[in-house]
mmCIF file of C-alpha atoms in Angstrom:
data_model
loop_
_atom_site.group_PDB
_atom_site.id
_atom_site.type_symbol
_atom_site.label_atom_id
_atom_site.label_comp_id
_atom_site.label_asym_id
_atom_site.label_seq_id
_atom_site.Cartn_x
_atom_site.Cartn_y
_atom_site.Cartn_z
ATOM 1 C CA CYS G 757 153.673 81.273 -70.864
ATOM 2 C CA THR G 758 157.004 79.869 -69.750
ATOM 3 C CA ARG G 759 160.181 80.470 -71.769
ATOM 4 C CA LEU G 760 162.234 77.527 -73.004
ATOM 5 C CA GLY G 761 165.334 78.288 -75.034
ATOM 6 C CA GLY G 762 163.905 81.597 -76.146
ATOM 7 C CA ARG G 763 160.522 80.117 -77.128
ATOM 8 C CA CYS G 764 157.288 80.446 -75.254
ATOM 9 C CA VAL G 765 155.793 77.201 -73.915
ATOM 10 C CA VAL G 766 152.036 76.910 -73.447
ATOM 11 C CA VAL G 767 150.873 74.108 -71.116
ATOM 12 C CA LEU G 768 147.196 73.195 -70.922
ATOM 13 C CA THR G 769 145.377 70.647 -68.778
ATOM 14 C CA HIS G 770 142.843 69.182 -71.201
ATOM 15 C CA MET G 771 140.242 68.234 -68.598
ATOM 16 C CA ASN G 772 140.033 69.424 -65.009
ATOM 17 C CA THR G 773 139.948 66.646 -62.416
ATOM 18 C CA GLY G 774 137.385 68.233 -60.107
ATOM 19 C CA SER G 775 134.988 69.913 -62.512
ATOM 20 C CA ALA G 776 135.454 67.733 -65.642
ATOM 21 C CA VAL G 777 135.505 70.912 -67.730
ATOM 22 C CA ILE G 778 137.121 70.163 -71.080
ATOM 23 C CA GLN G 779 139.346 72.953 -72.328
ATOM 24 C CA PRO G 780 139.314 74.015 -76.021
ATOM 25 C CA ALA G 781 142.665 72.391 -76.770
ATOM 26 C CA ALA G 782 142.489 72.730 -80.573
ATOM 27 C CA ALA G 783 141.827 76.475 -80.261
ATOM 28 C CA VAL G 784 144.735 76.847 -77.836
ATOM 29 C CA GLY G 785 146.916 74.829 -80.224
ATOM 30 C CA SER G 786 145.996 77.135 -83.094
ATOM 31 C CA ILE G 787 146.874 80.232 -81.051
ATOM 32 C CA ALA G 788 150.149 78.666 -79.886
ATOM 33 C CA ARG G 789 151.133 77.868 -83.500
ATOM 34 C CA HIS G 790 150.217 81.376 -84.612
ATOM 35 C CA PHE G 791 152.635 82.851 -82.074
ATOM 36 C CA GLY G 792 155.352 80.216 -82.585
ATOM 37 C CA ALA G 793 154.944 78.782 -79.096
ATOM 38 C CA VAL G 794 155.566 75.185 -78.078
ATOM 39 C CA PHE G 795 152.296 73.557 -76.949
ATOM 40 C CA LEU G 796 152.204 70.792 -74.304
ATOM 41 C CA LEU G 797 148.861 69.126 -73.599
ATOM 42 C CA ASP G 798 148.333 67.391 -70.249
ATOM 43 C CA ALA G 799 145.865 64.653 -71.208
ATOM 44 C CA CYS G 800 146.028 62.617 -67.987
ATOM 45 C CA GLN G 801 142.297 62.940 -67.285
ATOM 46 C CA THR G 802 141.230 62.663 -70.929
ATOM 47 C CA VAL G 803 143.088 59.683 -72.415
ATOM 48 C CA GLY G 804 140.944 56.585 -72.125
ATOM 49 C CA GLN G 805 137.741 58.559 -71.550
ATOM 50 C CA LEU G 806 137.578 60.700 -74.681
ATOM 51 C CA PRO G 807 139.274 60.580 -78.070
ATOM 52 C CA VAL G 808 142.484 62.635 -78.067
ATOM 53 C CA ASP G 809 143.600 63.435 -81.633
ATOM 54 C CA VAL G 810 146.993 65.084 -81.154
ATOM 55 C CA GLN G 811 147.174 66.063 -84.836
ATOM 56 C CA ALA G 812 143.769 67.763 -84.799
ATOM 57 C CA ILE G 813 144.599 69.459 -81.494
ATOM 58 C CA GLY G 814 147.941 70.610 -82.883
ATOM 59 C CA CYS G 815 150.032 69.967 -79.796
ATOM 60 C CA ASP G 816 153.793 69.590 -79.974
ATOM 61 C CA PHE G 817 153.829 67.367 -76.900
ATOM 62 C CA ALA G 818 151.167 65.484 -74.966
ATOM 63 C CA CYS G 819 151.492 63.525 -71.754
ATOM 64 C CA GLY G 820 149.240 61.147 -69.940
ATOM 65 C CA THR G 821 149.133 58.392 -67.400
ATOM 66 C CA GLY G 822 148.482 54.748 -68.094
ATOM 67 C CA ARG G 823 147.094 54.129 -64.633
ATOM 68 C CA LYS G 824 143.859 56.116 -64.594
ATOM 69 C CA TRP G 825 141.534 55.398 -67.504
ATOM 70 C CA LEU G 826 143.784 53.106 -69.552
ATOM 71 C CA ARG G 827 143.975 50.653 -66.620
ATOM 72 C CA GLY G 828 147.741 50.313 -66.931
ATOM 73 C CA PRO G 829 150.130 49.542 -64.090
ATOM 74 C CA ARG G 830 150.958 52.118 -61.436
ATOM 75 C CA GLY G 831 153.722 54.441 -62.599
ATOM 76 C CA SER G 832 153.097 53.952 -66.325
ATOM 77 C CA GLY G 833 152.526 56.836 -68.691
ATOM 78 C CA PHE G 834 153.504 58.338 -72.000
ATOM 79 C CA LEU G 835 154.974 61.417 -73.614
ATOM 80 C CA TYR G 836 154.022 62.115 -77.226
ATOM 81 C CA ALA G 837 156.329 64.360 -79.247
ATOM 82 C CA ARG G 838 155.301 65.625 -82.677
ATOM 83 C CA ARG G 839 157.882 64.793 -85.348
ATOM 84 C CA GLY G 840 160.250 67.756 -85.500
ATOM 85 C CA ALA G 841 159.077 69.201 -82.184
ATOM 86 C CA THR G 842 162.474 68.657 -80.597
ATOM 87 C CA ASP G 843 164.376 70.309 -83.464
ATOM 88 C CA ALA G 844 166.045 73.644 -82.723
ATOM 89 C CA ALA G 845 163.812 76.633 -83.396
#
């Protein structure tokens, strides 16, 4: 994990580009919460192909691109932040 302001940050790529292996994001989210870590989900390959329920996954942050599977314009994307995720620990 990477440290951010004294807290551990766990970053997970939800689905691998080359192999299409889907990682167990909800399980990782549960472990991250248990240890008080911040959890960032990279959903660039998943959003638009599969349902991504950020509440069920338990991520603090999720990012994705609008260009790939959402058919948005080049350079578009999003960053989701769970309410309270940016509050001081």
